[in-house]
Amino acid sequence: MAKKNIISKLFASGPLFLLYYLSISEVDTNLEKLIEVFSLNLQIIIIYFWIIKRPSLMGTGHIFFAGLINDVVMGFPLGISSLSYLLICFVGNYVRNKSVNTTIASDWFTFFIALLFANLLFFSLLNNFSEVAISYTKIGYNTFFTLFLFPVFWLLFNLYQKSFIGSQDA
Amino acid sequence: MSVSRDDFSIAFRSALLQRGGAQKFSVLSLIFLALIIFFLDVYGFTLVKTARSFLNDVVYRVTYLASAPTRLLPDVNKGIASHFNLKKENEELRKVIERYKSLDLNLEYISNENKNLKKVLDAEDVQSVSNIVLAKVLVDRNSPFLKSIIINKGSREGIIKGMPVTQNKYLVGRIVETNYLSSRVLLINDLNSRIPVTFDEKSTQAILTGGGTREPTLSYLPEDYQFVEDLTVFASGKDGIFTAGTPIGKTKESGEVKLFVDPNQLSFVTVNLIKPSKEVF
């Protein structure tokens, strides 16, 4: 029984582990070597999905900390990724409070709003308060691919949730 | 109507202030904290700079360790072959060290000769360029926005901001951030990179502009300049940062420059301990 409990806890901490791992490791979801324009912000998808589906698995403190780590590794001003992630978290919380049952289509639409707010905040802060210049084309591609691939990851995470964590929604 | 507004405000407030379960902190308090950290970092307070430098060193080491499985995974398939790869890498590194040693001696000789010639010309004394530091690439995260790498040498080895970074004498980038044990190198294909360069028989001057793509482009060229393929592009040294004559790449007809060193394939680089004559960043 205790062993089963540990295993279920391990599976439950999978999304958080993935979030931390993507923030701290060299692993990136940026396939520039294959397709020059392809880049994806998987962290945002992870946060949004799990905040909507199982907020108990994605603590806000962890999200904040993962953002700080991401800033250090990427070389951005400290706190900027945290802000962007927390904004995603806020929209996710709001959508969860307002909706009784969510579908892939409704999640996709609300994710678009969350992504728009988060990227707007991220790049306007970077543009106005930092010396780091960023290509708007790259931002566009990144936003597009993140939005475009959201349903794919939604299905994958949903499958993971149903198989290993349990289908109980928040 | 008022009920709907109430609903909105309740959901809004709840999304910002709700706590409980894994949510130990409210989103609002963390947003404020992140904003404070952001502005402290952006406006460069000494305490934050020191803390960030320490944090960078720790996180870069952890990143290096955390990335180990992804580095090792391809080798697992090769099995025993990896052992021979290590041996081969060791031999290659020895050769590199030998080459740098000879280069060091050669540089000292050229530098002395240059100094003597400058004396003859009654010119100012020049800085010694005989100091180079061999560094290993710790983190090479392929960000879509920033093209940079982290190396395992920092201010302890005398590295300061602005120092040029090369591989096999070819220009790779420059130092933009130093910590005690690590540094960040801005690669020449990054959007923030601008390098004064010279090329062709007429010593045409231009600026090599990174665009975040694989190949940077030449800009600020003379009017009606026609690009010729296969010309070697060198740093002109006019910015007081890069050593004049450092090769960078070959020109293409499109105005782009094919770099001699692939920025995505760096494992060892050298930092030239030349104090930039200009304040960088």
mmCIF file of C-alpha atoms in Angstrom, chain B residues 39-141:
data_model
loop_
_atom_site.group_PDB
_atom_site.id
_atom_site.type_symbol
_atom_site.label_atom_id
_atom_site.label_comp_id
_atom_site.label_asym_id
_atom_site.label_seq_id
_atom_site.Cartn_x
_atom_site.Cartn_y
_atom_site.Cartn_z
ATOM 1 C CA PHE B 39 13.392 45.998 -11.191
ATOM 2 C CA LEU B 40 16.185 45.405 -8.677
ATOM 3 C CA ASP B 41 18.005 43.311 -11.289
ATOM 4 C CA VAL B 42 17.342 45.674 -14.201
ATOM 5 C CA TYR B 43 18.560 48.747 -12.313
ATOM 6 C CA GLY B 44 21.649 46.823 -11.228
ATOM 7 C CA PHE B 45 21.880 47.276 -7.472
ATOM 8 C CA THR B 46 25.227 45.998 -6.181
ATOM 9 C CA LEU B 47 23.667 43.562 -3.735
ATOM 10 C CA VAL B 48 21.437 42.065 -6.442
ATOM 11 C CA LYS B 49 24.373 41.877 -8.843
ATOM 12 C CA THR B 50 26.432 39.944 -6.294
ATOM 13 C CA ALA B 51 23.501 37.678 -5.468
ATOM 14 C CA ARG B 52 22.833 37.084 -9.157
ATOM 15 C CA SER B 53 26.482 36.294 -9.796
ATOM 16 C CA PHE B 54 26.420 33.694 -7.008
ATOM 17 C CA LEU B 55 23.072 32.309 -8.214
ATOM 18 C CA ASN B 56 24.396 32.094 -11.779
ATOM 19 C CA ASP B 57 27.422 30.070 -10.706
ATOM 20 C CA VAL B 58 25.262 27.629 -8.743
ATOM 21 C CA VAL B 59 22.541 27.290 -11.391
ATOM 22 C CA TYR B 60 25.022 26.864 -14.273
ATOM 23 C CA ARG B 61 26.719 24.006 -12.407
ATOM 24 C CA VAL B 62 23.365 22.384 -11.665
ATOM 25 C CA THR B 63 22.330 22.882 -15.307
ATOM 26 C CA TYR B 64 25.514 21.204 -16.433
ATOM 27 C CA LEU B 65 24.816 18.245 -14.151
ATOM 28 C CA ALA B 66 21.118 18.113 -15.057
ATOM 29 C CA SER B 67 21.998 18.088 -18.748
ATOM 30 C CA ALA B 68 24.396 15.194 -18.296
ATOM 31 C CA PRO B 69 21.788 12.510 -19.162
ATOM 32 C CA THR B 70 20.941 14.238 -22.441
ATOM 33 C CA ARG B 71 24.625 14.445 -23.259
ATOM 34 C CA LEU B 72 25.231 10.838 -22.263
ATOM 35 C CA LEU B 73 22.171 9.292 -23.910
ATOM 36 C CA PRO B 74 23.555 9.242 -27.454
ATOM 37 C CA ASP B 75 26.715 7.622 -26.114
ATOM 38 C CA VAL B 76 24.769 4.819 -24.429
ATOM 39 C CA ASN B 77 23.914 3.440 -27.857
ATOM 40 C CA LYS B 78 27.529 3.436 -28.798
ATOM 41 C CA GLY B 79 28.407 1.405 -25.701
ATOM 42 C CA ILE B 80 32.076 0.700 -25.401
ATOM 43 C CA ALA B 81 32.854 3.054 -28.279
ATOM 44 C CA SER B 82 32.346 5.973 -25.883
ATOM 45 C CA HIS B 83 35.459 4.917 -24.016
ATOM 46 C CA PHE B 84 37.482 5.293 -27.186
ATOM 47 C CA ASN B 85 35.749 8.604 -27.852
ATOM 48 C CA LEU B 86 36.942 9.852 -24.500
ATOM 49 C CA LYS B 87 40.445 8.688 -25.291
ATOM 50 C CA LYS B 88 40.254 10.379 -28.661
ATOM 51 C CA GLU B 89 38.868 13.555 -27.104
ATOM 52 C CA ASN B 90 41.691 13.493 -24.578
ATOM 53 C CA GLU B 91 44.243 13.153 -27.355
ATOM 54 C CA GLU B 92 42.593 15.968 -29.279
ATOM 55 C CA LEU B 93 42.621 18.157 -26.194
ATOM 56 C CA ARG B 94 46.284 17.442 -25.670
ATOM 57 C CA LYS B 95 46.921 18.491 -29.236
ATOM 58 C CA VAL B 96 44.874 21.646 -28.708
ATOM 59 C CA ILE B 97 46.868 22.475 -25.578
ATOM 60 C CA GLU B 98 50.134 21.868 -27.438
ATOM 61 C CA ARG B 99 48.928 24.065 -30.245
ATOM 62 C CA TYR B 100 47.995 26.818 -27.834
ATOM 63 C CA LYS B 101 51.322 26.534 -26.109
ATOM 64 C CA SER B 102 53.116 26.988 -29.410
ATOM 65 C CA LEU B 103 50.688 29.753 -30.290
ATOM 66 C CA ASP B 104 51.457 31.390 -26.961
ATOM 67 C CA LEU B 105 55.181 31.386 -27.712
ATOM 68 C CA ASN B 106 54.550 32.570 -31.225
ATOM 69 C CA LEU B 107 52.311 35.364 -29.949
ATOM 70 C CA GLU B 108 54.923 36.451 -27.436
ATOM 71 C CA TYR B 109 57.496 36.629 -30.193
ATOM 72 C CA ILE B 110 55.161 38.565 -32.501
ATOM 73 C CA SER B 111 54.049 40.800 -29.664
ATOM 74 C CA ASN B 112 57.686 41.655 -28.778
ATOM 75 C CA GLU B 113 58.490 42.241 -32.394
ATOM 76 C CA ASN B 114 55.419 44.450 -32.712
ATOM 77 C CA LYS B 115 56.387 46.429 -29.622
ATOM 78 C CA ASN B 116 59.860 47.028 -31.059
ATOM 79 C CA LEU B 117 58.427 48.113 -34.359
ATOM 80 C CA LYS B 118 56.012 50.444 -32.563
ATOM 81 C CA LYS B 119 58.951 51.931 -30.692
ATOM 82 C CA VAL B 120 60.641 52.517 -33.995
ATOM 83 C CA LEU B 121 57.511 54.257 -35.224
ATOM 84 C CA ASP B 122 57.338 56.179 -31.940
ATOM 85 C CA ALA B 123 53.859 54.861 -31.367
ATOM 86 C CA GLU B 124 52.095 54.066 -28.133
ATOM 87 C CA ASP B 125 52.721 50.869 -26.280
ATOM 88 C CA VAL B 126 50.289 48.104 -27.140
ATOM 89 C CA GLN B 127 48.594 45.637 -24.846
ATOM 90 C CA SER B 128 49.922 42.145 -24.567
ATOM 91 C CA VAL B 129 47.756 39.554 -26.277
ATOM 92 C CA SER B 130 49.666 36.551 -25.083
ATOM 93 C CA ASN B 131 47.126 35.618 -22.410
ATOM 94 C CA ILE B 132 44.430 33.201 -23.396
ATOM 95 C CA VAL B 133 42.179 31.017 -21.289
ATOM 96 C CA LEU B 134 40.862 27.706 -22.533
ATOM 97 C CA ALA B 135 37.283 27.193 -21.358
ATOM 98 C CA LYS B 136 34.745 24.424 -21.586
ATOM 99 C CA VAL B 137 31.184 25.133 -22.676
ATOM 100 C CA LEU B 138 28.962 24.349 -19.688
ATOM 101 C CA VAL B 139 25.571 25.231 -21.102
ATOM 102 C CA ASP B 140 24.630 25.586 -24.733
ATOM 103 C CA ARG B 141 20.911 26.108 -24.535
#
